[in-house]
PDB file of C-alpha atoms in Angstrom:
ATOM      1  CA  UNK A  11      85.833  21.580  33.616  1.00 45.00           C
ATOM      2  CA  UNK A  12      85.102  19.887  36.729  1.00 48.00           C
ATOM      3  CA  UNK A  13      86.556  19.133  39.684  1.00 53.00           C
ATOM      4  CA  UNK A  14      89.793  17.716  39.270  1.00 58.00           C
ATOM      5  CA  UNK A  15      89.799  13.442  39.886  1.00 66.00           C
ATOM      6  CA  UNK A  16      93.338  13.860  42.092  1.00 70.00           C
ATOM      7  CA  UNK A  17      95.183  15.566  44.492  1.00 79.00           C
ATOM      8  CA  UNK A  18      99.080  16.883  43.639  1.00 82.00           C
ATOM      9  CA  UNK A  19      99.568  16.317  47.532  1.00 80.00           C
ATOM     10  CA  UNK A  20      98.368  13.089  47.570  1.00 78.00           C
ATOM     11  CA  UNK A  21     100.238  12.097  44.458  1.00 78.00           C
ATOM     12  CA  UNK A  22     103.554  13.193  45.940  1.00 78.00           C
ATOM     13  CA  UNK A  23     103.463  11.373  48.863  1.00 75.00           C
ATOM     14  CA  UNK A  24     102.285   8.274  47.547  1.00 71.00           C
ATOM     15  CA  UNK A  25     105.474   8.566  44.763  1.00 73.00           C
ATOM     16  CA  UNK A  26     107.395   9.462  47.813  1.00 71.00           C
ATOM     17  CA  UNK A  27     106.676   6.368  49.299  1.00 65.00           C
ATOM     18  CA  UNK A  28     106.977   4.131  46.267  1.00 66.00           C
ATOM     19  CA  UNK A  29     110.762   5.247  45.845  1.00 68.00           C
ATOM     20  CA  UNK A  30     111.730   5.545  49.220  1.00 72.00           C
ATOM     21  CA  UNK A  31     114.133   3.124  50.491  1.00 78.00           C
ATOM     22  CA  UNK A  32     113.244   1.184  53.860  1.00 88.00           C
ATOM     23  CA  UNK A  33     116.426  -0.162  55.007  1.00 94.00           C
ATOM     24  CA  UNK A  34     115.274  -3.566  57.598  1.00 96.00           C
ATOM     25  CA  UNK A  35     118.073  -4.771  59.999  1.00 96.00           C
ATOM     26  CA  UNK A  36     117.368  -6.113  63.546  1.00 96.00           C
ATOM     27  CA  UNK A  37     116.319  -2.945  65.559  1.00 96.00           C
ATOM     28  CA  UNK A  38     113.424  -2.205  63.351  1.00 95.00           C
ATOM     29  CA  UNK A  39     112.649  -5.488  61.993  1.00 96.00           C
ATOM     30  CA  UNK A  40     111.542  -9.459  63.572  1.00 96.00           C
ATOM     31  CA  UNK A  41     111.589 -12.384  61.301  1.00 97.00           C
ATOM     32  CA  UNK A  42     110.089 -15.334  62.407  1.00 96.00           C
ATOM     33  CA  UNK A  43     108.817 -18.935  60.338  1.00 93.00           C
ATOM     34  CA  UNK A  44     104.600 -18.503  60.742  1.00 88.00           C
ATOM     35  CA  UNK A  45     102.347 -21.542  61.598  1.00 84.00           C
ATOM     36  CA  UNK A  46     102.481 -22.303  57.518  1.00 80.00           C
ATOM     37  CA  UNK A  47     106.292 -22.688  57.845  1.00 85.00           C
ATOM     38  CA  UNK A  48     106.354 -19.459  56.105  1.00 89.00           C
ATOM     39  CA  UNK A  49     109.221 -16.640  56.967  1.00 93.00           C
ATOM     40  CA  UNK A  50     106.877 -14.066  58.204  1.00 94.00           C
ATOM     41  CA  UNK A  51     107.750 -10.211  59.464  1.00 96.00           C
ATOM     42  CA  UNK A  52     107.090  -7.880  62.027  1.00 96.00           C
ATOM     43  CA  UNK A  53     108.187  -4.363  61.218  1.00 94.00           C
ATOM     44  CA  UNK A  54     106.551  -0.616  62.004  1.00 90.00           C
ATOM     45  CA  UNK A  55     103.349  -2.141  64.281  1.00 93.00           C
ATOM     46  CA  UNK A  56     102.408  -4.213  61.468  1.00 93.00           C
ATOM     47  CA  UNK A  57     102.722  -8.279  61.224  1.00 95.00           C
ATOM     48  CA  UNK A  58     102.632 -10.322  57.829  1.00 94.00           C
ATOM     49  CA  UNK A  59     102.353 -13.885  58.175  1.00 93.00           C
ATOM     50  CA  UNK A  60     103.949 -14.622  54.821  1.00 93.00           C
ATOM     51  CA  UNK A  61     106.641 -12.458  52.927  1.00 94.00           C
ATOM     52  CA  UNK A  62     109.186 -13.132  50.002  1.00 93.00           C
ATOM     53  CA  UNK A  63     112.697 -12.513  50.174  1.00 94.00           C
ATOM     54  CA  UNK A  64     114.457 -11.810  46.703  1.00 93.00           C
ATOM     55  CA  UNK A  65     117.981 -11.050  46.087  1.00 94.00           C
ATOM     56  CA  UNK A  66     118.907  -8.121  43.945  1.00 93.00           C
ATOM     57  CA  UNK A  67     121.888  -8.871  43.199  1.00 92.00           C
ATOM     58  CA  UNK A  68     121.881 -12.709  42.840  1.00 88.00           C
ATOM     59  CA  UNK A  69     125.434 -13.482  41.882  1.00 81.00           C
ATOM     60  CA  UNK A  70     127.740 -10.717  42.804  1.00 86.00           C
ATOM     61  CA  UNK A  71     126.619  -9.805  46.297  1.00 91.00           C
ATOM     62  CA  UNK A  72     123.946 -12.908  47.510  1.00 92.00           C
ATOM     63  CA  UNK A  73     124.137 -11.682  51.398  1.00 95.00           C
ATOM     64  CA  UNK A  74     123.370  -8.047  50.697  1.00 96.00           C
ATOM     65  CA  UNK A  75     120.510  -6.148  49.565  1.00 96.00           C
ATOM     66  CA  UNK A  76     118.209  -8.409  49.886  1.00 96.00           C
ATOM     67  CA  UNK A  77     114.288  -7.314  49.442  1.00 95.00           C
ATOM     68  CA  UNK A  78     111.465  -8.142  51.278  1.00 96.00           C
ATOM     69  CA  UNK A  79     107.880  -7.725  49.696  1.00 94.00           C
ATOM     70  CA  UNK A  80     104.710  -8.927  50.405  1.00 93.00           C
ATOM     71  CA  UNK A  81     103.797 -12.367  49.304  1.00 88.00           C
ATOM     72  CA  UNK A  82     101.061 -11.967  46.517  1.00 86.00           C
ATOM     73  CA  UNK A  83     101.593 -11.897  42.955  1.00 80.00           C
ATOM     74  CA  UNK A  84     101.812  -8.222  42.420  1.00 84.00           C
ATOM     75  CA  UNK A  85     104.260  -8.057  45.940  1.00 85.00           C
ATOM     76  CA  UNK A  86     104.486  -4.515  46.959  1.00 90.00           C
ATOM     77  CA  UNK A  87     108.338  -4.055  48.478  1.00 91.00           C
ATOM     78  CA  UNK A  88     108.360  -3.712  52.504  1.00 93.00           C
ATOM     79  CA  UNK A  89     112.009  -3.142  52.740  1.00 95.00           C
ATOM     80  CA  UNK A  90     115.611  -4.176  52.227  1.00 96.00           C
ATOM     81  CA  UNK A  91     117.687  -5.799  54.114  1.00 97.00           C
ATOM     82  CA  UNK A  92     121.244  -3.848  53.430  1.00 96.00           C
ATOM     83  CA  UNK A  93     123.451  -7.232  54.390  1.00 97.00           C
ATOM     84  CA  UNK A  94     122.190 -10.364  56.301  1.00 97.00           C
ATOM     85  CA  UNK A  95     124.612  -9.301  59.205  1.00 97.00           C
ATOM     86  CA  UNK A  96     122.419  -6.919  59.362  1.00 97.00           C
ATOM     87  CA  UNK A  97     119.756  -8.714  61.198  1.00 97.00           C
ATOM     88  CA  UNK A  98     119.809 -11.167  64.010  1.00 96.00           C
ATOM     89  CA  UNK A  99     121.723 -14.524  63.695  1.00 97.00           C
ATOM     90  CA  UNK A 100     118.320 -16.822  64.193  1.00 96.00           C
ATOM     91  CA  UNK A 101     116.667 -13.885  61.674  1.00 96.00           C
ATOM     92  CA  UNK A 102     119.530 -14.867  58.797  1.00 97.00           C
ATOM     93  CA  UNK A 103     119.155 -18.368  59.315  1.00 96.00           C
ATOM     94  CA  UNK A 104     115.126 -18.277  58.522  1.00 96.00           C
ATOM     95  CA  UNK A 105     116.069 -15.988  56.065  1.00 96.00           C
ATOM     96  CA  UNK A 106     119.121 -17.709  54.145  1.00 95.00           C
ATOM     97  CA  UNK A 107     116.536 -21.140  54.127  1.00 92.00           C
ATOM     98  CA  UNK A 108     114.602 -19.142  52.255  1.00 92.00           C
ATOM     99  CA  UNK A 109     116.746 -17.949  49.387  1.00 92.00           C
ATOM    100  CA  UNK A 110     118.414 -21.131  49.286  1.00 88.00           C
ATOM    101  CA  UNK A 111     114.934 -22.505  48.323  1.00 84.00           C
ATOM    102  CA  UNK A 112     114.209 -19.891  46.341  1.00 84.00           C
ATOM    103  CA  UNK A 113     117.702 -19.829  44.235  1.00 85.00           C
ATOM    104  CA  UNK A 114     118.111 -23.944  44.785  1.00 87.00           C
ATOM    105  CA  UNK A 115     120.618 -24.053  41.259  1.00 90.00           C
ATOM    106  CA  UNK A 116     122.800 -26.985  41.135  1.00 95.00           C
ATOM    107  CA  UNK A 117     126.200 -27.201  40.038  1.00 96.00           C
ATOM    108  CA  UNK A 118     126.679 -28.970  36.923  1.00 97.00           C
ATOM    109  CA  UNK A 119     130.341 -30.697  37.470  1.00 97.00           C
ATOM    110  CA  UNK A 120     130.168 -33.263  34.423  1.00 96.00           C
ATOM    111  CA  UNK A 121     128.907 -32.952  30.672  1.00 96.00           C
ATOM    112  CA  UNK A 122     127.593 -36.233  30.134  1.00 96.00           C
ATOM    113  CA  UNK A 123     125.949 -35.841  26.988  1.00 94.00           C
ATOM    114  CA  UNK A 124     123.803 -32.777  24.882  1.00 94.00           C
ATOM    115  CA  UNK A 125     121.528 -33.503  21.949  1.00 93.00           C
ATOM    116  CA  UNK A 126     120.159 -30.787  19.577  1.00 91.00           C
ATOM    117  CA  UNK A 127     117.319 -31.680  17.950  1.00 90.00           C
ATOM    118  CA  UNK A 128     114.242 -29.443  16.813  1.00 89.00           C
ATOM    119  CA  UNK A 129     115.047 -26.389  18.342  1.00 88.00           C
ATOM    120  CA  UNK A 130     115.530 -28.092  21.861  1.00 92.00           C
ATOM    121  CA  UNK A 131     118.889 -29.215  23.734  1.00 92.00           C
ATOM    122  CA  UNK A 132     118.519 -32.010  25.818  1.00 94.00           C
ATOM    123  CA  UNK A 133     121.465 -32.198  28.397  1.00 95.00           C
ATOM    124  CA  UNK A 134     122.307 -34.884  30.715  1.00 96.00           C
ATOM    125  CA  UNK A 135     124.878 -33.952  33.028  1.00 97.00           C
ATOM    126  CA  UNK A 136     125.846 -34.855  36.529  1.00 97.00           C
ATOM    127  CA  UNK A 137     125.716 -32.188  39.487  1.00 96.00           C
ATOM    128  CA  UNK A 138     126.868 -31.377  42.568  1.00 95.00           C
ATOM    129  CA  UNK A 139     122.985 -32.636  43.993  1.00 92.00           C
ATOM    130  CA  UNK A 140     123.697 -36.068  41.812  1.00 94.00           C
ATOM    131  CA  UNK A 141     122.518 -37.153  38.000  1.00 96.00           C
ATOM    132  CA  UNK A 142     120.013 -35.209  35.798  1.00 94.00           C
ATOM    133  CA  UNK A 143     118.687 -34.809  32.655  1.00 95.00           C
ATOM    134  CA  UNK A 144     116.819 -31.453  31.492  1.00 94.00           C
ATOM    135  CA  UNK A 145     115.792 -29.518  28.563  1.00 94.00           C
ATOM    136  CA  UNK A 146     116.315 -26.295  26.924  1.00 93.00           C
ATOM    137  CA  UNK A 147     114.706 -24.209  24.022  1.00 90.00           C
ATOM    138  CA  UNK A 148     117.853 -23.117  21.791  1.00 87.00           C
ATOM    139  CA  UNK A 149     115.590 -19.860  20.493  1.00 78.00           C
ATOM    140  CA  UNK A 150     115.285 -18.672  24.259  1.00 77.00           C
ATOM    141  CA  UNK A 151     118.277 -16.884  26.417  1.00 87.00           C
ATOM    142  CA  UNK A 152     118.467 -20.784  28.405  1.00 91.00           C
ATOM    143  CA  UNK A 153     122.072 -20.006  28.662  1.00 92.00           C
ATOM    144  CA  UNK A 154     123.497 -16.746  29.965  1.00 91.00           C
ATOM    145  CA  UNK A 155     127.108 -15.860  30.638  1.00 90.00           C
ATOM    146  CA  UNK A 156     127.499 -14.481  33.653  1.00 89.00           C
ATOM    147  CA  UNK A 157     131.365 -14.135  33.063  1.00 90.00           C
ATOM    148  CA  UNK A 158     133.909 -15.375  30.716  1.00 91.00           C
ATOM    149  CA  UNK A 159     133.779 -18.768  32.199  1.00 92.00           C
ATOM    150  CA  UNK A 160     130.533 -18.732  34.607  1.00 92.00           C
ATOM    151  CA  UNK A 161     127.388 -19.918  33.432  1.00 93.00           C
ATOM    152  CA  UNK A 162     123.773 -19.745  34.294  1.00 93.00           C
ATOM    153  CA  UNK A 163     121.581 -22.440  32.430  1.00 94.00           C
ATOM    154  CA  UNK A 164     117.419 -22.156  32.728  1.00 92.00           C
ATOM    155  CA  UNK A 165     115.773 -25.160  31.840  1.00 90.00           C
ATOM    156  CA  UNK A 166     112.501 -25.429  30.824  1.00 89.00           C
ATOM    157  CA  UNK A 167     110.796 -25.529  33.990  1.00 84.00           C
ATOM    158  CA  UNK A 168     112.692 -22.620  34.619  1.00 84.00           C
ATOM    159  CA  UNK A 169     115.021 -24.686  37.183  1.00 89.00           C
ATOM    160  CA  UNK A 170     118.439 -22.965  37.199  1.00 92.00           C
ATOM    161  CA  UNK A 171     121.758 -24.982  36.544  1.00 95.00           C
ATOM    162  CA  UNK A 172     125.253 -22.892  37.300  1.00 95.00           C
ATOM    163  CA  UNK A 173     128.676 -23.860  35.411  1.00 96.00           C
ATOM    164  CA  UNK A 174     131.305 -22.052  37.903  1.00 95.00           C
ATOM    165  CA  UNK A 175     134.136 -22.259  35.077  1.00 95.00           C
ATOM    166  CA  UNK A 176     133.593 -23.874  32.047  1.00 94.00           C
ATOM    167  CA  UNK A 177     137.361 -23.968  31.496  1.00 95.00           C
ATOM    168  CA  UNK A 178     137.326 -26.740  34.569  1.00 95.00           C
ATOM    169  CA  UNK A 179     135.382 -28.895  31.787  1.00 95.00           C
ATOM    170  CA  UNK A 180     137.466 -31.690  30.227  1.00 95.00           C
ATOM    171  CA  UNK A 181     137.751 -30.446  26.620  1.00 95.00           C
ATOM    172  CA  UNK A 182     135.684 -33.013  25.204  1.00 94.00           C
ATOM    173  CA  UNK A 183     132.880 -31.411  27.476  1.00 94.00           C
ATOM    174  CA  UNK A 184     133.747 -27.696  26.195  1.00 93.00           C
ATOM    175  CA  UNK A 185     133.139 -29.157  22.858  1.00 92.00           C
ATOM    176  CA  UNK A 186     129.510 -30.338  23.670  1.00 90.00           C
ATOM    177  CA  UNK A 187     129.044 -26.707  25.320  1.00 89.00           C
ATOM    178  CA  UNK A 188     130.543 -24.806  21.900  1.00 86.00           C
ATOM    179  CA  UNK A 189     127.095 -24.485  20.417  1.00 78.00           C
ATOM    180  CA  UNK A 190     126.056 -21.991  23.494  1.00 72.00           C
ATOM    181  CA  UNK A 191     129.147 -20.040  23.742  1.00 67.00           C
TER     182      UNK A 191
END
């Protein structure tokens, strides 16, 4: 055999790395919006003018762990923030902008009308951010419960619609919602 095309050491550390944790917060970490408008980060000596900020958990804790990865496709995780009051008050501003755009998901506070037809629902409803009208593909998970009465509708373009309590619905409305509950 010959020589061996990796190193154990090498390996380790590198797995080490991928799975360690890097908790951010506003001692080790600067946020600031780049010349592109983009929320950039300063962290460990090293600067990146552009960096994503994802929530991990979207719905039941939206101002904690919130990650922070490198912008391209394939974004390689920098570190998490543990909970925005974790960072400075002019860092959680740039930062909550940016999730807001990220997670923009209207509240859908009327069930005008929903029409089934080939496989696709076409809903017109009126939200909390005024009118709309959007699609759905019935064979796809559009509509998710994210609790007995909260839920989370996808559309198409993969814009994201929230229903807070269905049960706030006039019954009429819970009727036109029966087919995705």
């Amino acid at each position: 055999m010959g020589k061996k095309d990796f190193d154990i050491a090498v390996m380790e550390e590198q797995a080490k790395a991928m799975t360690e944790l890097n908790f951010l917060n506003k001692k080790n970490a600067e946020f600031f919006v780049s010349d592109g408008g983009f929320v950039g980060m300063r962290h460990n000596g090293n600067e990146w003018e552009r960096v994503r900020v994802i929530r991990l958990f979207p719905f039941s804790s939206p101002d904690e762990y919130i990650s922070v990865r490198t912008a391209e496709e394939h974004s390689k995780e920098l570190g998490v923030i543990k909970n925005i009051k974790d960072v400075t008050d002019e860092a959680a501003v740039i930062i909550k902008q940016q999730l807001n755009l990220h997670y923009f998901t209207p509240v859908i506070t009327k069930v005008i009308d929903i029409k089934d037809e080939y496989g696709y629902a076409y809903f017109h409803v009126m939200t909390d951010r005024g009118e709309c009208r959007f699609t759905i593909n019935m064979g796809a998970n559009a509509v998710v419960r994210l609790s007995d009465t909260r839920l989370l509708i996808t559309d198409l373009d993969e814009n994201r619609f929230e229903i807070p309590d269905v049960l706030q619905l006039t019954n009429k409305e819970q009727r036109k919602l029966d087919l995705f509950l």
